[in-house]
Amino acid sequence: MAKLDETKGHNLTTIDRIANFINDNPNGKIIFMVGAGISTSCGIPDFRSPKTGLYHNLSKLNLPFAEAVFDIDFFKENPKPFYTLAQELYPGKFKPSKFHFLMKLCEDNGHLQRVYTQNIDTLERQAGIEDKYVIEAHGSFASNHCIECNKQFAMEYFKSKVNTKKITKDGVEFEYAKCDSCQGLIKPNIVFFGENLPKFFFETWDKDLELLEEQEKGDDNYLVVVVGTSLAVYPFASLPSEVPNEIDRSLINLEVVGDFKEDPRKNDFFFKGSTDEAAELIAEKLDWVEELQRYSDEYKVETISTDEEMSKVLSEMEKLELDKENTSKKDKSVGFDKGKDSKQVNSKKEEENSKGKDVKKNKLEEKEENDNESSN
């Protein structure tokens, strides 16, 4: 097994490991855990990169704090910044990347167990990956709900309101999407700061984790591949650490992050480079180049710089009349971010998992005792 480090020399070993897993295991399944890095080549800015990320650039504006645009209380107070951002980042403007299509090819060839994504751009769906495989941990633009009564609305309803922007003498104005039952504000099912992650994220991960834990030593049924993420946002960032030690983990990223850095394992692999480069190399090893190219041609995939899109976002946001002094400030560590509250959420879940494992262990011990009594 290749030791985890950041040198280019281990890149092909990582690619070989992933390709060999698929070639050598007709029934082998991959769990992908992906972040913004798989979508940056599509032109979508990532959120957290220093100097270039969305939050860094939003910090230049007259917002109470950069993340306020995704804060539920701030949204109730002033939905305009989110509407402005949504108009620039709404699904339909962007096309999937080569890595999205590599995951689709894994599905086509029977090797996809799950895609856990932190992204809200719905590009996994647009790449054609079936919904049952995609778990959008932080939600997405794919559907909407009333923030007061939780009534659900189709994607097109909110989208139609986002496109009502008018420039008046008082500045930028929108016709906000309102619930037809209670007149509450409607927003996409994106997890804002101050909101809980969807239950199906935890429920699905518990089921997949159980499958990973059942793999016996020496078997090679599952592989976990973490791609294009800083692993800074909890509880998603804890997933790789919960993977059993018997399961190989691969990281495709620009740097070593999270549990790969804090608690590296002997069976960890690291590819240092772009996610699209990794997709091309893996496809080459698997003789999937033609299929990958076919998907790319069908969707007219091209690499787009995030700089242009970021400039558009900032240009539109700067038109808003925002009063930083009169807007209530909040602790930006709430919700699912990497602050104290989220770690408490994560600790609670780890405690629940630990209890669950103890119960499972006790049941196994009881079964062994009963079997021994029967044999006597």
CSV table of C-alpha atoms in Angstrom, one decimal:
chain,number,residue,atom,x,y,z
A,1,MET,CA,0.0,0.0,0.0
A,2,ALA,CA,1.3,3.5,-0.8
A,3,LYS,CA,1.9,5.7,2.1
A,4,LEU,CA,-0.1,8.9,2.1
A,5,ASP,CA,1.9,12.0,1.2
A,6,GLU,CA,1.7,15.0,-1.1
A,7,THR,CA,4.3,14.0,-3.8
A,8,LYS,CA,3.4,13.5,-7.4
A,9,GLY,CA,5.1,10.1,-7.3
A,10,HIS,CA,2.1,8.5,-5.6
A,11,ASN,CA,-0.5,9.8,-8.1
A,12,LEU,CA,-0.4,6.8,-10.5
A,13,THR,CA,-0.5,4.4,-7.5
A,14,THR,CA,-3.7,6.0,-6.4
A,15,ILE,CA,-5.2,5.9,-10.0
A,16,ASP,CA,-4.1,2.3,-10.3
A,17,ARG,CA,-5.7,1.4,-6.9
A,18,ILE,CA,-9.1,2.8,-8.0
A,19,ALA,CA,-8.9,1.2,-11.5
A,20,ASN,CA,-7.7,-2.1,-10.2
A,21,PHE,CA,-10.5,-2.2,-7.6
A,22,ILE,CA,-13.0,-1.9,-10.4
A,23,ASN,CA,-11.3,-4.3,-12.8
A,24,ASP,CA,-10.6,-7.0,-10.1
A,25,ASN,CA,-14.0,-6.8,-8.4
A,26,PRO,CA,-17.1,-7.4,-10.7
A,27,ASN,CA,-19.3,-6.7,-7.7
A,28,GLY,CA,-17.1,-4.0,-6.1
A,29,LYS,CA,-18.9,-0.8,-5.1
A,30,ILE,CA,-17.5,2.7,-4.6
A,31,ILE,CA,-18.8,5.3,-2.2
A,32,PHE,CA,-17.9,8.8,-3.4
A,33,MET,CA,-17.8,11.8,-1.0
A,34,VAL,CA,-17.5,14.9,-3.0
A,35,GLY,CA,-17.2,18.7,-2.6
A,36,ALA,CA,-16.9,21.9,-4.6
A,37,GLY,CA,-13.7,20.8,-6.3
A,38,ILE,CA,-15.6,18.6,-8.8
A,39,SER,CA,-17.6,21.6,-9.9
A,40,THR,CA,-15.0,24.4,-10.2
A,41,SER,CA,-14.1,23.5,-13.7
A,42,CYS,CA,-17.8,24.0,-14.6
A,43,GLY,CA,-17.4,27.7,-13.6
A,44,ILE,CA,-18.9,27.4,-10.2
A,45,PRO,CA,-16.8,29.1,-7.5
A,46,ASP,CA,-16.0,27.0,-4.4
A,47,PHE,CA,-17.0,28.5,-1.0
A,48,ARG,CA,-14.0,28.4,1.2
A,49,SER,CA,-10.7,28.9,-0.8
A,50,PRO,CA,-8.7,31.7,0.6
A,51,LYS,CA,-8.6,34.8,-1.7
A,52,THR,CA,-10.7,33.1,-4.4
A,53,GLY,CA,-13.6,31.4,-2.6
A,54,LEU,CA,-17.2,32.8,-2.5
A,55,TYR,CA,-17.1,33.7,1.2
A,56,HIS,CA,-13.8,35.5,0.8
A,57,ASN,CA,-15.2,37.7,-2.0
A,58,LEU,CA,-18.6,38.2,-0.2
A,59,SER,CA,-16.6,39.5,2.8
A,60,LYS,CA,-15.8,42.6,0.7
A,61,LEU,CA,-19.4,43.5,0.5
A,62,ASN,CA,-21.6,45.3,3.0
A,63,LEU,CA,-23.0,42.1,4.6
A,64,PRO,CA,-23.0,41.6,8.4
A,65,PHE,CA,-20.8,38.5,7.7
A,66,ALA,CA,-19.9,36.7,4.5
A,67,GLU,CA,-22.0,33.6,5.2
A,68,ALA,CA,-25.1,35.8,5.9
A,69,VAL,CA,-26.4,35.1,2.4
A,70,PHE,CA,-26.9,31.5,3.6
A,71,ASP,CA,-28.2,32.3,7.1
A,72,ILE,CA,-31.8,31.5,7.8
A,73,ASP,CA,-32.5,34.4,10.1
A,74,PHE,CA,-30.8,36.9,7.7
A,75,PHE,CA,-32.9,35.4,4.9
A,76,LYS,CA,-36.1,36.1,6.9
A,77,GLU,CA,-34.9,39.6,7.4
A,78,ASN,CA,-33.6,40.3,3.9
A,79,PRO,CA,-34.0,37.6,1.2
A,80,LYS,CA,-32.5,40.0,-1.5
A,81,PRO,CA,-28.8,38.9,-1.2
A,82,PHE,CA,-29.8,35.2,-1.6
A,83,TYR,CA,-32.1,35.9,-4.5
A,84,THR,CA,-29.3,37.8,-6.2
A,85,LEU,CA,-26.8,35.0,-5.6
A,86,ALA,CA,-29.3,32.3,-6.7
A,87,GLN,CA,-29.9,34.1,-10.0
A,88,GLU,CA,-26.2,33.8,-10.8
A,89,LEU,CA,-25.7,30.2,-9.6
A,90,TYR,CA,-29.1,28.6,-10.5
A,91,PRO,CA,-29.0,25.1,-12.1
A,92,GLY,CA,-29.2,25.2,-15.8
A,93,LYS,CA,-26.4,27.7,-16.3
A,94,PHE,CA,-23.7,25.1,-15.7
A,95,LYS,CA,-22.8,21.7,-17.2
A,96,PRO,CA,-21.3,18.7,-15.3
A,97,SER,CA,-17.6,18.1,-15.2
A,98,LYS,CA,-15.6,15.0,-16.4
A,99,PHE,CA,-15.6,13.8,-12.8
A,100,HIS,CA,-19.4,13.9,-12.6
A,101,PHE,CA,-19.4,11.7,-15.7
A,102,LEU,CA,-16.8,9.4,-14.3
A,103,MET,CA,-19.2,8.7,-11.4
A,104,LYS,CA,-22.0,8.2,-14.0
A,105,LEU,CA,-19.8,5.6,-15.7
A,106,CYS,CA,-19.3,3.9,-12.4
A,107,GLU,CA,-23.1,3.6,-12.2
A,108,ASP,CA,-23.4,2.5,-15.8
A,109,ASN,CA,-20.9,-0.3,-15.1
A,110,GLY,CA,-22.5,-1.4,-11.8
A,111,HIS,CA,-19.8,-0.1,-9.5
A,112,LEU,CA,-21.6,2.8,-7.7
A,113,GLN,CA,-22.8,2.4,-4.2
A,114,ARG,CA,-23.4,6.1,-3.4
A,115,VAL,CA,-22.5,9.7,-4.0
A,116,TYR,CA,-22.5,11.9,-0.9
A,117,THR,CA,-22.2,15.4,-2.1
A,118,GLN,CA,-21.8,18.7,-0.3
A,119,ASN,CA,-22.7,20.6,-3.5
A,120,ILE,CA,-26.0,22.3,-4.0
A,121,ASP,CA,-25.6,22.7,-7.8
A,122,THR,CA,-27.5,19.4,-8.8
A,123,LEU,CA,-24.8,18.6,-11.3
A,124,GLU,CA,-24.8,14.9,-10.2
A,125,ARG,CA,-28.4,14.7,-11.3
A,126,GLN,CA,-27.7,16.6,-14.5
A,127,ALA,CA,-25.0,14.1,-15.3
A,128,GLY,CA,-27.7,11.4,-15.3
A,129,ILE,CA,-26.9,9.7,-12.0
A,130,GLU,CA,-30.1,8.2,-10.6
A,131,ASP,CA,-31.6,9.9,-7.6
A,132,LYS,CA,-31.3,6.8,-5.4
A,133,TYR,CA,-27.5,7.0,-5.5
A,134,VAL,CA,-27.2,10.8,-4.8
A,135,ILE,CA,-27.3,12.1,-1.2
A,136,GLU,CA,-27.2,15.9,-1.2
A,137,ALA,CA,-26.0,16.4,2.4
A,138,HIS,CA,-26.5,20.2,2.3
A,139,GLY,CA,-29.6,20.0,0.1
A,140,SER,CA,-30.0,21.6,-3.4
A,141,PHE,CA,-32.0,23.8,-5.7
A,142,ALA,CA,-33.9,20.8,-6.9
A,143,SER,CA,-37.0,21.5,-4.8
A,144,ASN,CA,-38.3,24.2,-2.4
A,145,HIS,CA,-40.2,24.6,0.8
A,146,CYS,CA,-42.0,27.2,2.9
A,147,ILE,CA,-39.8,28.2,5.9
A,148,GLU,CA,-42.9,28.6,8.1
A,149,CYS,CA,-45.2,25.6,7.4
A,150,ASN,CA,-42.7,23.4,5.4
A,151,LYS,CA,-45.1,23.0,2.4
A,152,GLN,CA,-43.1,21.7,-0.6
A,153,PHE,CA,-42.9,23.4,-4.0
A,154,ALA,CA,-41.4,22.5,-7.3
A,155,MET,CA,-38.1,23.9,-8.4
A,156,GLU,CA,-39.6,26.1,-11.2
A,157,TYR,CA,-41.8,28.0,-8.7
A,158,PHE,CA,-38.9,29.6,-6.9
A,159,LYS,CA,-36.9,29.9,-10.1
A,160,SER,CA,-39.7,32.0,-11.7
A,161,LYS,CA,-39.5,34.5,-8.8
A,162,VAL,CA,-35.7,34.7,-8.9
A,163,ASN,CA,-36.1,36.0,-12.5
A,164,THR,CA,-38.4,38.8,-11.5
A,165,LYS,CA,-35.6,41.2,-10.6
A,166,LYS,CA,-36.3,44.8,-11.4
A,167,ILE,CA,-34.1,47.9,-11.1
A,168,THR,CA,-36.1,50.8,-9.6
A,169,LYS,CA,-35.3,54.2,-8.1
A,170,ASP,CA,-35.1,52.4,-4.8
A,171,GLY,CA,-32.6,49.9,-6.1
A,172,VAL,CA,-32.9,46.1,-6.9
A,173,GLU,CA,-36.3,44.6,-6.2
A,174,PHE,CA,-37.7,41.0,-6.4
A,175,GLU,CA,-41.2,39.6,-6.2
A,176,TYR,CA,-40.5,37.1,-3.4
A,177,ALA,CA,-41.9,33.6,-3.6
A,178,LYS,CA,-44.6,33.2,-0.9
A,179,CYS,CA,-46.5,30.2,0.3
A,180,ASP,CA,-50.1,30.0,-0.9
A,181,SER,CA,-51.1,28.5,2.4
A,182,CYS,CA,-49.5,30.7,5.1
A,183,GLN,CA,-47.7,33.5,3.1
A,184,GLY,CA,-44.4,32.4,4.5
A,185,LEU,CA,-41.2,32.9,2.5
A,186,ILE,CA,-40.3,30.0,0.2
A,187,LYS,CA,-36.6,29.0,-0.4
A,188,PRO,CA,-34.8,26.1,-2.0
A,189,ASN,CA,-34.2,23.0,0.0
A,190,ILE,CA,-30.6,24.1,0.7
A,191,VAL,CA,-29.4,23.7,4.3
A,192,PHE,CA,-28.8,27.2,5.6
A,193,PHE,CA,-26.8,28.1,8.7
A,194,GLY,CA,-29.3,27.6,11.6
A,195,GLU,CA,-31.0,24.6,9.9
A,196,ASN,CA,-30.6,20.9,10.4
A,197,LEU,CA,-29.2,18.6,7.7
A,198,PRO,CA,-31.8,16.3,6.1
A,199,LYS,CA,-32.6,13.1,8.0
A,200,PHE,CA,-32.1,11.0,4.9
A,201,PHE,CA,-28.4,12.0,4.9
A,202,PHE,CA,-27.8,10.4,8.3
A,203,GLU,CA,-30.2,7.5,7.7
A,204,THR,CA,-28.5,6.5,4.4
A,205,TRP,CA,-25.0,6.9,5.8
A,206,ASP,CA,-25.9,4.6,8.7
A,207,LYS,CA,-27.1,1.9,6.2
A,208,ASP,CA,-24.0,2.3,4.1
A,209,LEU,CA,-21.8,2.3,7.1
A,210,GLU,CA,-23.4,-1.0,8.3
A,211,LEU,CA,-22.4,-2.5,4.9
A,212,LEU,CA,-18.8,-1.3,5.3
A,213,GLU,CA,-18.7,-2.7,8.8
A,214,GLU,CA,-19.9,-6.1,7.6
A,215,GLN,CA,-17.0,-6.5,5.1
A,216,GLU,CA,-14.8,-9.2,6.4
A,217,LYS,CA,-11.0,-9.0,6.5
A,218,GLY,CA,-9.4,-9.8,3.2
A,219,ASP,CA,-12.5,-8.9,1.2
A,220,ASP,CA,-12.4,-6.0,-1.2
A,221,ASN,CA,-16.1,-5.2,-1.8
A,222,TYR,CA,-16.1,-1.5,-1.1
A,223,LEU,CA,-13.8,1.5,-1.7
A,224,VAL,CA,-14.3,5.0,-0.4
A,225,VAL,CA,-13.1,7.9,-2.6
A,226,VAL,CA,-13.1,11.4,-1.2
A,227,VAL,CA,-12.9,14.1,-3.9
A,228,GLY,CA,-12.5,17.9,-4.2
A,229,THR,CA,-13.2,19.0,-0.6
A,230,SER,CA,-11.6,20.8,2.3
A,231,LEU,CA,-13.4,18.5,4.7
A,232,ALA,CA,-14.0,21.6,6.9
A,233,VAL,CA,-17.8,21.5,7.2
A,234,TYR,CA,-19.3,19.2,9.8
A,235,PRO,CA,-20.9,16.8,10.1
A,236,PHE,CA,-20.0,15.8,6.5
A,237,ALA,CA,-16.3,16.2,7.3
A,238,SER,CA,-16.6,13.4,9.8
A,239,LEU,CA,-17.7,10.7,7.3
A,240,PRO,CA,-14.1,9.6,6.2
A,241,SER,CA,-13.1,9.1,9.9
A,242,GLU,CA,-16.1,6.8,10.4
A,243,VAL,CA,-15.1,4.5,7.6
A,244,PRO,CA,-13.9,1.2,9.1
A,245,ASN,CA,-10.1,0.7,9.1
A,246,GLU,CA,-10.4,-2.4,6.9
A,247,ILE,CA,-11.8,-0.2,4.0
A,248,ASP,CA,-9.3,1.5,1.7
A,249,ARG,CA,-9.8,5.3,1.4
A,250,SER,CA,-8.6,7.4,-1.6
A,251,LEU,CA,-8.3,11.1,-1.6
A,252,ILE,CA,-8.3,13.1,-4.9
A,253,ASN,CA,-7.6,16.7,-4.0
A,254,LEU,CA,-5.2,19.6,-4.3
A,255,GLU,CA,-4.0,19.0,-0.7
A,256,VAL,CA,-4.2,16.5,2.1
A,257,VAL,CA,-7.1,17.4,4.4
A,258,GLY,CA,-9.3,16.3,7.3
A,259,ASP,CA,-8.9,12.8,8.7
A,260,PHE,CA,-6.4,12.0,5.9
A,261,LYS,CA,-4.1,14.6,7.5
A,262,GLU,CA,-5.0,14.3,11.2
A,263,ASP,CA,-5.2,10.5,11.4
A,264,PRO,CA,-3.7,8.9,8.2
A,265,ARG,CA,-4.0,5.2,7.7
A,266,LYS,CA,-1.6,2.7,6.0
A,267,ASN,CA,-4.3,1.9,3.4
A,268,ASP,CA,-4.9,5.6,2.4
A,269,PHE,CA,-4.1,6.8,-1.1
A,270,PHE,CA,-3.7,10.4,-2.3
A,271,PHE,CA,-3.8,11.9,-5.8
A,272,LYS,CA,-2.6,15.5,-5.8
A,273,GLY,CA,-4.2,17.3,-8.8
A,274,SER,CA,-7.4,18.4,-10.4
A,275,THR,CA,-10.4,16.1,-10.3
A,276,ASP,CA,-10.9,16.2,-14.0
A,277,GLU,CA,-7.3,15.1,-14.6
A,278,ALA,CA,-7.9,12.2,-12.2
A,279,ALA,CA,-11.2,11.3,-14.1
A,280,GLU,CA,-9.3,11.2,-17.4
A,281,LEU,CA,-6.5,8.9,-15.9
A,282,ILE,CA,-9.0,6.5,-14.3
A,283,ALA,CA,-11.0,6.3,-17.5
A,284,GLU,CA,-7.8,5.6,-19.4
A,285,LYS,CA,-6.9,2.7,-17.1
A,286,LEU,CA,-10.5,1.3,-17.4
A,287,ASP,CA,-10.8,1.7,-21.1
A,288,TRP,CA,-13.7,4.1,-20.5
A,289,VAL,CA,-12.1,7.0,-22.5
A,290,GLU,CA,-14.6,6.7,-25.4
A,291,GLU,CA,-17.6,6.6,-23.0
A,292,LEU,CA,-16.3,9.6,-21.0
A,293,GLN,CA,-15.7,11.5,-24.2
A,294,ARG,CA,-19.2,10.7,-25.4
A,295,TYR,CA,-20.8,12.1,-22.3
A,296,SER,CA,-18.5,15.2,-22.6
A,297,ASP,CA,-19.4,15.7,-26.2
A,298,GLU,CA,-23.1,15.2,-25.6
A,299,TYR,CA,-23.2,17.9,-22.9
A,300,LYS,CA,-20.6,20.1,-24.7
A,301,VAL,CA,-18.4,20.1,-21.6
A,302,GLU,CA,-15.8,22.8,-21.4
A,303,THR,CA,-13.5,24.0,-18.6
A,304,ILE,CA,-14.6,27.5,-17.4
A,305,SER,CA,-12.7,29.8,-15.1
A,306,THR,CA,-14.5,30.6,-11.9
A,307,ASP,CA,-13.1,34.2,-12.1
A,308,GLU,CA,-15.7,35.3,-14.6
A,309,GLU,CA,-18.6,33.9,-12.6
A,310,MET,CA,-17.3,35.4,-9.4
A,311,SER,CA,-17.1,38.8,-11.1
A,312,LYS,CA,-20.7,38.5,-12.2
A,313,VAL,CA,-21.8,37.5,-8.6
A,314,LEU,CA,-19.9,40.5,-7.0
A,315,SER,CA,-21.2,42.9,-9.7
A,316,GLU,CA,-24.8,42.0,-9.0
A,317,MET,CA,-24.4,41.9,-5.2
A,318,GLU,CA,-22.8,45.3,-5.2
A,319,LYS,CA,-26.0,46.8,-6.6
A,320,LEU,CA,-27.9,45.9,-3.5
A,321,GLU,CA,-28.6,48.5,-0.8
A,322,LEU,CA,-27.2,46.7,2.2
A,323,ASP,CA,-26.8,48.5,5.6
A,324,LYS,CA,-24.2,46.6,7.5
A,325,GLU,CA,-24.6,48.6,10.7
A,326,ASN,CA,-28.4,48.1,10.9
A,327,THR,CA,-28.4,44.4,10.2
A,328,SER,CA,-28.3,42.0,13.1
A,329,LYS,CA,-25.0,40.1,13.3
A,330,LYS,CA,-24.9,36.4,14.1
A,331,ASP,CA,-22.3,33.9,15.1
A,332,LYS,CA,-21.4,32.5,11.7
A,333,SER,CA,-20.5,29.1,13.2
A,334,VAL,CA,-24.1,28.0,13.7
A,335,GLY,CA,-25.9,25.3,11.7
A,336,PHE,CA,-23.8,22.8,9.8
A,337,ASP,CA,-20.6,24.8,9.6
A,338,LYS,CA,-17.4,23.9,11.3
A,339,GLY,CA,-18.0,25.8,14.5
A,340,LYS,CA,-18.8,24.7,18.0
A,341,ASP,CA,-22.5,24.0,17.5
A,342,SER,CA,-21.8,21.7,14.5
A,343,LYS,CA,-19.1,19.8,16.4
A,344,GLN,CA,-21.6,19.2,19.2
A,345,VAL,CA,-24.0,17.8,16.6
A,346,ASN,CA,-21.3,15.6,15.3
A,347,SER,CA,-20.3,14.5,18.8
A,348,LYS,CA,-23.9,13.6,19.6
A,349,LYS,CA,-24.1,11.5,16.4
A,350,GLU,CA,-20.8,9.8,17.3
A,351,GLU,CA,-22.2,9.1,20.7
A,352,GLU,CA,-25.3,7.6,19.2
A,353,ASN,CA,-23.2,5.5,16.8
A,354,SER,CA,-21.1,4.3,19.7
A,355,LYS,CA,-24.2,3.3,21.6
A,356,GLY,CA,-25.5,1.5,18.5
A,357,LYS,CA,-22.3,-0.4,18.1
A,358,ASP,CA,-22.4,-1.4,21.8
A,359,VAL,CA,-25.9,-2.7,21.3
A,360,LYS,CA,-24.8,-4.6,18.2
A,361,LYS,CA,-21.9,-6.1,20.1
A,362,ASN,CA,-24.1,-7.2,23.0
A,363,LYS,CA,-26.5,-8.9,20.6
A,364,LEU,CA,-23.6,-10.8,19.0
A,365,GLU,CA,-22.3,-11.9,22.4
A,366,GLU,CA,-25.8,-13.0,23.4
A,367,LYS,CA,-26.1,-15.0,20.1
A,368,GLU,CA,-22.7,-16.7,20.7
A,369,GLU,CA,-23.8,-17.6,24.3
A,370,ASN,CA,-27.1,-19.1,23.0
A,371,ASP,CA,-25.3,-21.0,20.2
A,372,ASN,CA,-22.8,-22.4,22.8
A,373,GLU,CA,-25.7,-23.5,25.1
A,374,SER,CA,-27.5,-25.2,22.1
A,375,SER,CA,-24.3,-27.1,21.2
A,376,ASN,CA,-24.0,-28.3,24.8
